[in-house]
């Protein structure tokens, strides 16, 4: 394995190329372990985007999505905080377990799909990035995003289904990234969720950050609840456990909170109602895109499996509505853009849509609590 890097372009390409295949991963594992990402030179996001676009030049262009302005004449004296939520689809599950019957295997090749994922992240430039189903953290996301200025945290599932797939890249889990130039880490908690007093296979990360510009504290959390029909009570118990943890971390909502996650639950489920009615005074940001501000989007995931077509709303960005304002939210892909074969596809790397919101601090949070 070659660890040396030359000029900035070759350094960038070296890091990107190391993650192109599982073979490259195994060959370069020792090298990757030797390289401390904090000691590597920063990389320009424009350069990384160009590298990704070279890899993707035979694929269709990215879908166009626009931000919807949601400000209600609320003046803000600081730059908004952009938060991105995304279940990126674990590579091992996409190739080995999920059975996307209308998605060609060629579209799931990691060397290209990972560039589609990076392209989406680079396009929206989040200050905070919350991901689920991350199984290429150590060889792709941590080495690259740390050099883009993010502080990176990963918490794998204890019994990841990825490990059942031959030639897997390790367990999948939740990952949280924030820009160090904008925030300081005050506290971090890795939470293994419980249900009926039993430890489960689902996890969460909760971090208290201090905004450099305003001096304000807030908590950002990422989670991925249990999947599948029939597990509604289990998800409800996991949600209750997460809420209790977050109440302790935020001192009962004194610290503003943003919770990103794939809840694997429609708005009709009990776990959704628990978050809506929590004493933490949470609202779901994407409801604000509806005409009355009360309805979730019609879907955040859309796929075709052997059992049939699945169109569901499962992904959410919850926020403390007394302390935070939603300035804007990224519109979802239309049915026409998604196309008849649904997701994932050559155009889009995951079966879940990314959600992106811009937040600002309320000037008088206590008044509304």
mmCIF file of C-alpha atoms in Angstrom:
data_model
loop_
_atom_site.group_PDB
_atom_site.id
_atom_site.type_symbol
_atom_site.label_atom_id
_atom_site.label_comp_id
_atom_site.label_asym_id
_atom_site.label_seq_id
_atom_site.Cartn_x
_atom_site.Cartn_y
_atom_site.Cartn_z
ATOM 1 C CA UNK A 1 0.000 0.000 0.000
ATOM 2 C CA UNK A 2 1.276 3.446 -0.896
ATOM 3 C CA UNK A 3 0.677 6.108 1.745
ATOM 4 C CA UNK A 4 2.633 9.016 0.312
ATOM 5 C CA UNK A 5 0.724 11.882 -1.261
ATOM 6 C CA UNK A 6 2.008 14.544 -3.638
ATOM 7 C CA UNK A 7 0.372 17.835 -4.605
ATOM 8 C CA UNK A 8 -3.129 18.797 -3.469
ATOM 9 C CA UNK A 9 -4.882 17.178 -6.445
ATOM 10 C CA UNK A 10 -3.076 13.870 -6.111
ATOM 11 C CA UNK A 11 -3.599 13.928 -2.339
ATOM 12 C CA UNK A 12 -7.297 14.335 -2.916
ATOM 13 C CA UNK A 13 -7.456 11.642 -5.547
ATOM 14 C CA UNK A 14 -5.434 9.307 -3.356
ATOM 15 C CA UNK A 15 -7.958 9.551 -0.524
ATOM 16 C CA UNK A 16 -10.919 9.155 -2.870
ATOM 17 C CA UNK A 17 -9.361 6.285 -4.808
ATOM 18 C CA UNK A 18 -8.620 4.335 -1.642
ATOM 19 C CA UNK A 19 -12.339 3.940 -1.067
ATOM 20 C CA UNK A 20 -13.325 2.834 -4.570
ATOM 21 C CA UNK A 21 -13.726 -0.873 -3.854
ATOM 22 C CA UNK A 22 -13.705 -3.386 -1.066
ATOM 23 C CA UNK A 23 -10.455 -4.722 -2.510
ATOM 24 C CA UNK A 24 -8.868 -1.314 -2.224
ATOM 25 C CA UNK A 25 -10.171 -1.067 1.305
ATOM 26 C CA UNK A 26 -8.547 -4.302 2.401
ATOM 27 C CA UNK A 27 -5.298 -3.500 0.625
ATOM 28 C CA UNK A 28 -5.070 -0.053 2.152
ATOM 29 C CA UNK A 29 -6.428 -0.824 5.611
ATOM 30 C CA UNK A 30 -3.020 -0.577 7.291
ATOM 31 C CA UNK A 31 -2.357 2.676 5.513
ATOM 32 C CA UNK A 32 -5.724 4.105 6.504
ATOM 33 C CA UNK A 33 -5.108 3.192 10.127
ATOM 34 C CA UNK A 34 -1.726 4.906 10.055
ATOM 35 C CA UNK A 35 -3.132 8.136 8.642
ATOM 36 C CA UNK A 36 -4.522 10.466 11.266
ATOM 37 C CA UNK A 37 -7.139 12.468 9.390
ATOM 38 C CA UNK A 38 -6.565 15.470 11.629
ATOM 39 C CA UNK A 39 -2.970 15.609 10.398
ATOM 40 C CA UNK A 40 -3.856 15.427 6.703
ATOM 41 C CA UNK A 41 -4.125 18.600 4.654
ATOM 42 C CA UNK A 42 -7.615 20.066 4.296
ATOM 43 C CA UNK A 43 -9.283 19.504 0.946
ATOM 44 C CA UNK A 44 -11.343 21.981 -1.037
ATOM 45 C CA UNK A 45 -14.936 20.753 -1.434
ATOM 46 C CA UNK A 46 -14.884 21.989 -5.032
ATOM 47 C CA UNK A 47 -11.946 19.692 -5.767
ATOM 48 C CA UNK A 48 -13.711 16.723 -4.190
ATOM 49 C CA UNK A 49 -16.880 17.518 -6.137
ATOM 50 C CA UNK A 50 -14.871 17.568 -9.365
ATOM 51 C CA UNK A 51 -13.368 14.180 -8.489
ATOM 52 C CA UNK A 52 -16.842 12.759 -7.893
ATOM 53 C CA UNK A 53 -18.173 14.193 -11.147
ATOM 54 C CA UNK A 54 -15.329 12.576 -13.092
ATOM 55 C CA UNK A 55 -16.309 9.196 -11.643
ATOM 56 C CA UNK A 56 -19.981 9.894 -12.395
ATOM 57 C CA UNK A 57 -19.588 11.284 -15.917
ATOM 58 C CA UNK A 58 -21.439 8.324 -17.489
ATOM 59 C CA UNK A 59 -24.383 8.646 -15.091
ATOM 60 C CA UNK A 60 -27.372 10.979 -15.473
ATOM 61 C CA UNK A 61 -27.024 14.402 -13.784
ATOM 62 C CA UNK A 62 -28.273 15.034 -10.253
ATOM 63 C CA UNK A 63 -31.924 15.869 -9.785
ATOM 64 C CA UNK A 64 -32.737 19.542 -9.268
ATOM 65 C CA UNK A 65 -34.287 20.256 -5.864
ATOM 66 C CA UNK A 66 -35.076 23.719 -4.565
ATOM 67 C CA UNK A 67 -35.262 25.178 -1.074
ATOM 68 C CA UNK A 68 -38.651 26.478 0.063
ATOM 69 C CA UNK A 69 -38.486 29.698 2.075
ATOM 70 C CA UNK A 70 -40.409 29.226 5.335
ATOM 71 C CA UNK A 71 -39.437 32.387 7.224
ATOM 72 C CA UNK A 72 -42.337 34.218 8.783
ATOM 73 C CA UNK A 73 -40.680 37.635 8.800
ATOM 74 C CA UNK A 74 -38.468 36.405 11.623
ATOM 75 C CA UNK A 75 -35.304 38.462 11.706
ATOM 76 C CA UNK A 76 -32.126 36.585 12.566
ATOM 77 C CA UNK A 77 -28.829 38.111 13.564
ATOM 78 C CA UNK A 78 -26.752 35.036 12.716
ATOM 79 C CA UNK A 79 -26.085 32.721 9.826
ATOM 80 C CA UNK A 80 -28.611 29.886 9.668
ATOM 81 C CA UNK A 81 -27.531 26.409 10.730
ATOM 82 C CA UNK A 82 -28.033 23.928 7.920
ATOM 83 C CA UNK A 83 -28.887 20.387 9.051
ATOM 84 C CA UNK A 84 -29.007 17.401 6.690
ATOM 85 C CA UNK A 85 -30.736 14.101 7.553
ATOM 86 C CA UNK A 86 -30.228 11.049 5.346
ATOM 87 C CA UNK A 87 -30.456 7.272 5.426
ATOM 88 C CA UNK A 88 -27.809 6.649 2.770
ATOM 89 C CA UNK A 89 -28.493 2.862 2.386
ATOM 90 C CA UNK A 90 -25.802 0.550 3.705
ATOM 91 C CA UNK A 91 -23.775 -0.855 0.842
ATOM 92 C CA UNK A 92 -23.950 -4.445 2.113
ATOM 93 C CA UNK A 93 -27.751 -4.241 2.464
ATOM 94 C CA UNK A 94 -28.265 -2.600 -0.930
ATOM 95 C CA UNK A 95 -26.243 -5.266 -2.711
ATOM 96 C CA UNK A 96 -27.007 -8.272 -0.542
ATOM 97 C CA UNK A 97 -30.332 -8.037 1.305
ATOM 98 C CA UNK A 98 -32.759 -5.355 0.162
ATOM 99 C CA UNK A 99 -33.784 -6.884 -3.192
ATOM 100 C CA UNK A 100 -34.558 -3.693 -5.120
ATOM 101 C CA UNK A 101 -36.054 -5.591 -8.043
ATOM 102 C CA UNK A 102 -36.161 -2.610 -10.444
ATOM 103 C CA UNK A 103 -32.701 -1.296 -9.605
ATOM 104 C CA UNK A 104 -29.855 -2.706 -11.744
ATOM 105 C CA UNK A 105 -26.944 -4.059 -9.701
ATOM 106 C CA UNK A 106 -24.706 -1.825 -11.798
ATOM 107 C CA UNK A 107 -26.371 1.209 -10.191
ATOM 108 C CA UNK A 108 -25.356 -0.035 -6.740
ATOM 109 C CA UNK A 109 -21.596 -0.275 -7.417
ATOM 110 C CA UNK A 110 -19.914 1.364 -4.438
ATOM 111 C CA UNK A 111 -17.205 3.127 -6.430
ATOM 112 C CA UNK A 112 -19.906 5.182 -8.148
ATOM 113 C CA UNK A 113 -22.699 5.180 -5.570
ATOM 114 C CA UNK A 114 -20.420 6.632 -2.915
ATOM 115 C CA UNK A 115 -19.633 9.517 -5.272
ATOM 116 C CA UNK A 116 -23.371 10.147 -5.718
ATOM 117 C CA UNK A 117 -23.704 10.300 -1.926
ATOM 118 C CA UNK A 118 -20.754 12.677 -1.606
ATOM 119 C CA UNK A 119 -22.082 14.802 -4.470
ATOM 120 C CA UNK A 120 -25.417 15.211 -2.654
ATOM 121 C CA UNK A 121 -23.667 16.217 0.583
ATOM 122 C CA UNK A 122 -21.329 18.638 -1.197
ATOM 123 C CA UNK A 123 -24.225 20.197 -3.111
ATOM 124 C CA UNK A 124 -26.120 21.207 0.039
ATOM 125 C CA UNK A 125 -23.083 22.007 2.236
ATOM 126 C CA UNK A 126 -24.621 21.105 5.620
ATOM 127 C CA UNK A 127 -23.163 22.530 8.816
ATOM 128 C CA UNK A 128 -24.403 19.362 10.536
ATOM 129 C CA UNK A 129 -24.847 16.013 8.802
ATOM 130 C CA UNK A 130 -26.822 13.118 10.319
ATOM 131 C CA UNK A 131 -26.602 9.776 8.532
ATOM 132 C CA UNK A 132 -28.033 6.297 9.039
ATOM 133 C CA UNK A 133 -26.980 2.947 7.537
ATOM 134 C CA UNK A 134 -23.335 4.011 7.343
ATOM 135 C CA UNK A 135 -21.130 0.971 6.728
ATOM 136 C CA UNK A 136 -18.217 2.759 5.040
ATOM 137 C CA UNK A 137 -17.443 5.187 7.844
ATOM 138 C CA UNK A 138 -13.773 4.423 8.439
ATOM 139 C CA UNK A 139 -12.685 4.063 4.818
ATOM 140 C CA UNK A 140 -14.798 6.793 3.214
ATOM 141 C CA UNK A 141 -16.798 9.248 5.290
ATOM 142 C CA UNK A 142 -14.464 9.875 8.216
ATOM 143 C CA UNK A 143 -11.256 10.341 6.167
ATOM 144 C CA UNK A 144 -12.943 12.598 3.609
ATOM 145 C CA UNK A 145 -15.320 14.638 5.773
ATOM 146 C CA UNK A 146 -12.714 15.245 8.462
ATOM 147 C CA UNK A 147 -10.533 16.861 5.804
ATOM 148 C CA UNK A 148 -13.497 19.023 4.793
ATOM 149 C CA UNK A 149 -13.541 20.417 8.339
ATOM 150 C CA UNK A 150 -16.078 18.162 10.023
ATOM 151 C CA UNK A 151 -15.751 16.525 13.423
ATOM 152 C CA UNK A 152 -16.955 12.954 12.980
ATOM 153 C CA UNK A 153 -18.673 10.459 15.300
ATOM 154 C CA UNK A 154 -19.869 6.932 14.506
ATOM 155 C CA UNK A 155 -21.878 4.483 16.607
ATOM 156 C CA UNK A 156 -22.467 1.070 14.976
ATOM 157 C CA UNK A 157 -25.369 -1.256 15.653
ATOM 158 C CA UNK A 158 -24.326 -4.053 18.035
ATOM 159 C CA UNK A 159 -25.668 -6.764 15.680
ATOM 160 C CA UNK A 160 -25.676 -5.129 12.288
ATOM 161 C CA UNK A 161 -27.444 -7.097 9.530
ATOM 162 C CA UNK A 162 -24.585 -6.042 7.238
ATOM 163 C CA UNK A 163 -22.403 -8.625 8.966
ATOM 164 C CA UNK A 164 -24.581 -11.409 7.508
ATOM 165 C CA UNK A 165 -23.624 -10.339 3.982
ATOM 166 C CA UNK A 166 -20.556 -11.889 2.375
ATOM 167 C CA UNK A 167 -17.698 -9.436 1.729
ATOM 168 C CA UNK A 168 -19.290 -6.825 3.997
ATOM 169 C CA UNK A 169 -17.452 -3.719 5.128
ATOM 170 C CA UNK A 170 -18.293 -4.082 8.809
ATOM 171 C CA UNK A 171 -21.382 -3.055 10.739
ATOM 172 C CA UNK A 172 -23.650 -0.184 9.777
ATOM 173 C CA UNK A 173 -24.677 2.501 12.240
ATOM 174 C CA UNK A 174 -25.459 6.161 12.822
ATOM 175 C CA UNK A 175 -22.933 8.888 12.088
ATOM 176 C CA UNK A 176 -22.907 12.562 13.065
ATOM 177 C CA UNK A 177 -20.696 15.247 11.512
ATOM 178 C CA UNK A 178 -20.448 18.968 12.365
ATOM 179 C CA UNK A 179 -18.235 21.769 11.068
ATOM 180 C CA UNK A 180 -15.576 22.588 13.645
ATOM 181 C CA UNK A 181 -15.308 26.176 12.402
ATOM 182 C CA UNK A 182 -18.940 26.768 13.412
ATOM 183 C CA UNK A 183 -19.379 24.691 16.569
ATOM 184 C CA UNK A 184 -17.576 23.456 19.651
ATOM 185 C CA UNK A 185 -18.395 20.045 21.106
ATOM 186 C CA UNK A 186 -19.499 20.385 24.733
ATOM 187 C CA UNK A 187 -20.818 16.888 25.388
ATOM 188 C CA UNK A 188 -21.313 13.670 23.426
ATOM 189 C CA UNK A 189 -23.382 10.591 24.268
ATOM 190 C CA UNK A 190 -23.641 7.298 22.400
ATOM 191 C CA UNK A 191 -27.001 5.793 23.329
ATOM 192 C CA UNK A 192 -27.959 2.168 22.882
ATOM 193 C CA UNK A 193 -31.731 2.292 22.880
ATOM 194 C CA UNK A 194 -33.777 0.089 25.194
ATOM 195 C CA UNK A 195 -37.288 -1.305 24.803
ATOM 196 C CA UNK A 196 -39.220 -2.998 27.610
ATOM 197 C CA UNK A 197 -36.046 -2.642 29.735
ATOM 198 C CA UNK A 198 -34.068 -4.670 27.193
ATOM 199 C CA UNK A 199 -31.108 -3.333 25.244
ATOM 200 C CA UNK A 200 -31.865 -3.308 21.529
ATOM 201 C CA UNK A 201 -29.920 -3.281 18.279
ATOM 202 C CA UNK A 202 -30.797 0.356 17.584
ATOM 203 C CA UNK A 203 -28.644 3.320 18.586
ATOM 204 C CA UNK A 204 -28.496 7.098 18.754
ATOM 205 C CA UNK A 205 -25.827 9.784 19.050
ATOM 206 C CA UNK A 206 -26.604 13.005 20.933
ATOM 207 C CA UNK A 207 -24.145 15.889 21.043
ATOM 208 C CA UNK A 208 -24.377 19.240 22.779
ATOM 209 C CA UNK A 209 -22.739 21.917 20.646
ATOM 210 C CA UNK A 210 -21.884 25.555 21.225
ATOM 211 C CA UNK A 211 -22.417 27.870 18.273
ATOM 212 C CA UNK A 212 -19.294 30.024 17.922
ATOM 213 C CA UNK A 213 -21.210 32.918 16.342
ATOM 214 C CA UNK A 214 -23.959 33.251 18.962
ATOM 215 C CA UNK A 215 -22.533 31.485 22.012
ATOM 216 C CA UNK A 216 -25.794 29.504 22.189
ATOM 217 C CA UNK A 217 -25.902 25.840 23.175
ATOM 218 C CA UNK A 218 -28.059 23.282 21.380
ATOM 219 C CA UNK A 219 -28.290 19.509 21.167
ATOM 220 C CA UNK A 220 -28.236 17.562 17.900
ATOM 221 C CA UNK A 221 -29.245 13.891 17.877
ATOM 222 C CA UNK A 222 -29.350 11.202 15.199
ATOM 223 C CA UNK A 223 -31.109 7.823 15.419
ATOM 224 C CA UNK A 224 -32.472 4.898 13.400
ATOM 225 C CA UNK A 225 -35.355 2.974 14.960
ATOM 226 C CA UNK A 226 -36.345 -0.662 14.423
ATOM 227 C CA UNK A 227 -37.732 -1.487 10.983
ATOM 228 C CA UNK A 228 -40.593 -3.721 9.815
ATOM 229 C CA UNK A 229 -44.342 -3.972 10.230
ATOM 230 C CA UNK A 230 -45.418 -5.542 13.505
ATOM 231 C CA UNK A 231 -42.766 -3.778 15.576
ATOM 232 C CA UNK A 232 -44.806 -0.648 16.306
ATOM 233 C CA UNK A 233 -44.822 -1.125 20.113
ATOM 234 C CA UNK A 234 -41.097 -1.812 20.024
ATOM 235 C CA UNK A 235 -40.442 1.452 18.144
ATOM 236 C CA UNK A 236 -42.681 3.260 20.605
ATOM 237 C CA UNK A 237 -40.609 1.960 23.521
ATOM 238 C CA UNK A 238 -37.382 2.932 21.766
ATOM 239 C CA UNK A 239 -38.772 6.407 21.154
ATOM 240 C CA UNK A 240 -39.708 6.798 24.812
ATOM 241 C CA UNK A 241 -36.206 5.766 25.843
ATOM 242 C CA UNK A 242 -34.625 8.239 23.427
ATOM 243 C CA UNK A 243 -36.898 11.056 24.604
ATOM 244 C CA UNK A 244 -35.993 10.369 28.231
ATOM 245 C CA UNK A 245 -32.299 10.479 27.377
ATOM 246 C CA UNK A 246 -32.787 13.737 25.491
ATOM 247 C CA UNK A 247 -34.756 15.280 28.365
ATOM 248 C CA UNK A 248 -31.800 14.611 30.639
ATOM 249 C CA UNK A 249 -29.260 15.935 28.129
ATOM 250 C CA UNK A 250 -31.235 19.113 27.375
ATOM 251 C CA UNK A 251 -32.139 19.685 31.051
ATOM 252 C CA UNK A 252 -35.820 19.378 30.218
ATOM 253 C CA UNK A 253 -35.749 21.511 27.040
ATOM 254 C CA UNK A 254 -33.587 24.313 28.472
ATOM 255 C CA UNK A 255 -31.125 23.480 25.699
ATOM 256 C CA UNK A 256 -32.678 23.625 22.197
ATOM 257 C CA UNK A 257 -32.873 20.291 20.420
ATOM 258 C CA UNK A 258 -32.792 18.949 16.862
ATOM 259 C CA UNK A 259 -33.462 15.226 16.324
ATOM 260 C CA UNK A 260 -32.787 13.663 12.933
ATOM 261 C CA UNK A 261 -33.681 10.113 12.106
ATOM 262 C CA UNK A 262 -35.140 7.317 10.104
ATOM 263 C CA UNK A 263 -37.900 6.384 12.552
ATOM 264 C CA UNK A 264 -39.256 3.580 10.337
ATOM 265 C CA UNK A 265 -42.653 4.900 11.417
ATOM 266 C CA UNK A 266 -45.453 6.642 9.552
ATOM 267 C CA UNK A 267 -47.066 9.697 11.209
ATOM 268 C CA UNK A 268 -49.935 7.429 12.293
ATOM 269 C CA UNK A 269 -47.683 5.449 14.647
ATOM 270 C CA UNK A 270 -47.484 5.868 18.404
ATOM 271 C CA UNK A 271 -43.790 6.824 18.361
ATOM 272 C CA UNK A 272 -44.620 9.791 16.123
ATOM 273 C CA UNK A 273 -47.311 10.944 18.554
ATOM 274 C CA UNK A 274 -44.864 10.593 21.455
ATOM 275 C CA UNK A 275 -42.444 12.979 19.782
ATOM 276 C CA UNK A 276 -45.243 15.361 18.779
ATOM 277 C CA UNK A 277 -46.652 15.478 22.328
ATOM 278 C CA UNK A 278 -43.364 15.400 24.226
ATOM 279 C CA UNK A 279 -42.665 17.942 26.971
ATOM 280 C CA UNK A 280 -39.630 18.880 24.866
ATOM 281 C CA UNK A 281 -42.072 20.853 22.670
ATOM 282 C CA UNK A 282 -40.924 19.339 19.384
ATOM 283 C CA UNK A 283 -42.300 19.934 15.909
ATOM 284 C CA UNK A 284 -41.493 18.140 12.667
ATOM 285 C CA UNK A 285 -39.798 20.577 10.297
ATOM 286 C CA UNK A 286 -41.063 19.050 7.056
ATOM 287 C CA UNK A 287 -44.686 19.554 8.089
ATOM 288 C CA UNK A 288 -44.053 23.221 7.344
ATOM 289 C CA UNK A 289 -43.896 22.442 3.616
ATOM 290 C CA UNK A 290 -47.595 21.513 3.616
ATOM 291 C CA UNK A 291 -50.205 24.214 2.907
ATOM 292 C CA UNK A 292 -51.567 24.103 6.466
ATOM 293 C CA UNK A 293 -48.237 23.361 8.150
ATOM 294 C CA UNK A 294 -49.787 20.277 9.762
ATOM 295 C CA UNK A 295 -49.160 17.447 7.277
ATOM 296 C CA UNK A 296 -46.028 15.404 6.666
ATOM 297 C CA UNK A 297 -44.799 14.869 3.085
ATOM 298 C CA UNK A 298 -46.466 12.013 1.175
ATOM 299 C CA UNK A 299 -43.192 10.042 1.130
ATOM 300 C CA UNK A 300 -39.545 10.126 2.159
ATOM 301 C CA UNK A 301 -38.757 6.641 0.805
ATOM 302 C CA UNK A 302 -40.032 4.919 -2.323
ATOM 303 C CA UNK A 303 -38.830 1.528 -3.493
ATOM 304 C CA UNK A 304 -39.947 -1.678 -5.206
ATOM 305 C CA UNK A 305 -39.193 -5.027 -3.572
ATOM 306 C CA UNK A 306 -40.424 -8.551 -4.455
ATOM 307 C CA UNK A 307 -43.328 -8.008 -2.046
ATOM 308 C CA UNK A 308 -44.423 -4.912 -3.963
ATOM 309 C CA UNK A 309 -44.079 -1.149 -4.059
ATOM 310 C CA UNK A 310 -43.323 0.657 -0.786
ATOM 311 C CA UNK A 311 -44.000 4.399 -0.495
ATOM 312 C CA UNK A 312 -43.743 5.705 3.058
ATOM 313 C CA UNK A 313 -42.933 8.730 5.186
ATOM 314 C CA UNK A 314 -40.364 7.484 7.712
ATOM 315 C CA UNK A 315 -37.692 10.210 7.988
ATOM 316 C CA UNK A 316 -37.957 13.326 10.127
ATOM 317 C CA UNK A 317 -36.149 16.375 11.446
ATOM 318 C CA UNK A 318 -37.673 17.296 14.810
ATOM 319 C CA UNK A 319 -36.812 20.625 16.457
ATOM 320 C CA UNK A 320 -37.565 22.696 19.575
ATOM 321 C CA UNK A 321 -40.224 25.007 18.203
ATOM 322 C CA UNK A 322 -39.964 27.430 21.147
ATOM 323 C CA UNK A 323 -36.227 27.987 20.590
ATOM 324 C CA UNK A 324 -35.625 27.455 16.886
ATOM 325 C CA UNK A 325 -37.090 28.761 13.642
ATOM 326 C CA UNK A 326 -37.092 26.840 10.362
ATOM 327 C CA UNK A 327 -35.943 29.339 7.737
ATOM 328 C CA UNK A 328 -36.172 26.972 4.777
ATOM 329 C CA UNK A 329 -36.445 23.309 3.824
ATOM 330 C CA UNK A 330 -35.290 21.414 0.752
ATOM 331 C CA UNK A 331 -38.171 20.301 -1.433
ATOM 332 C CA UNK A 332 -38.580 16.584 -2.077
ATOM 333 C CA UNK A 333 -38.164 14.805 -5.398
ATOM 334 C CA UNK A 334 -41.331 14.599 -7.453
ATOM 335 C CA UNK A 335 -42.799 11.296 -8.654
ATOM 336 C CA UNK A 336 -41.752 12.252 -12.191
ATOM 337 C CA UNK A 337 -38.139 12.791 -11.090
ATOM 338 C CA UNK A 338 -38.055 9.528 -9.158
ATOM 339 C CA UNK A 339 -39.364 7.623 -12.187
ATOM 340 C CA UNK A 340 -41.278 4.350 -12.528
ATOM 341 C CA UNK A 341 -38.444 2.142 -11.226
ATOM 342 C CA UNK A 342 -38.327 4.175 -7.993
ATOM 343 C CA UNK A 343 -35.244 4.273 -5.719
ATOM 344 C CA UNK A 344 -32.331 3.676 -5.629
ATOM 345 C CA UNK A 345 -31.347 4.286 -9.258
ATOM 346 C CA UNK A 346 -28.563 5.496 -11.519
ATOM 347 C CA UNK A 347 -29.731 9.023 -10.635
ATOM 348 C CA UNK A 348 -30.071 8.652 -6.881
ATOM 349 C CA UNK A 349 -27.968 6.544 -4.488
ATOM 350 C CA UNK A 350 -30.409 5.644 -1.706
ATOM 351 C CA UNK A 351 -33.960 4.406 -1.215
ATOM 352 C CA UNK A 352 -34.488 7.340 1.193
ATOM 353 C CA UNK A 353 -34.559 11.021 0.280
ATOM 354 C CA UNK A 354 -32.243 13.444 2.021
ATOM 355 C CA UNK A 355 -33.933 16.110 4.176
ATOM 356 C CA UNK A 356 -32.232 19.496 4.630
ATOM 357 C CA UNK A 357 -33.362 22.423 6.813
ATOM 358 C CA UNK A 358 -31.934 25.826 7.716
ATOM 359 C CA UNK A 359 -32.482 26.780 11.372
ATOM 360 C CA UNK A 360 -32.030 29.992 13.304
ATOM 361 C CA UNK A 361 -32.245 30.641 17.031
ATOM 362 C CA UNK A 362 -35.365 32.326 18.375
ATOM 363 C CA UNK A 363 -34.434 35.580 20.045
ATOM 364 C CA UNK A 364 -36.631 34.949 23.076
ATOM 365 C CA UNK A 365 -36.941 31.156 23.494
ATOM 366 C CA UNK A 366 -38.219 31.112 27.081
ATOM 367 C CA UNK A 367 -41.250 33.216 26.220
ATOM 368 C CA UNK A 368 -42.716 30.439 24.064
ATOM 369 C CA UNK A 369 -41.930 27.465 26.283
#
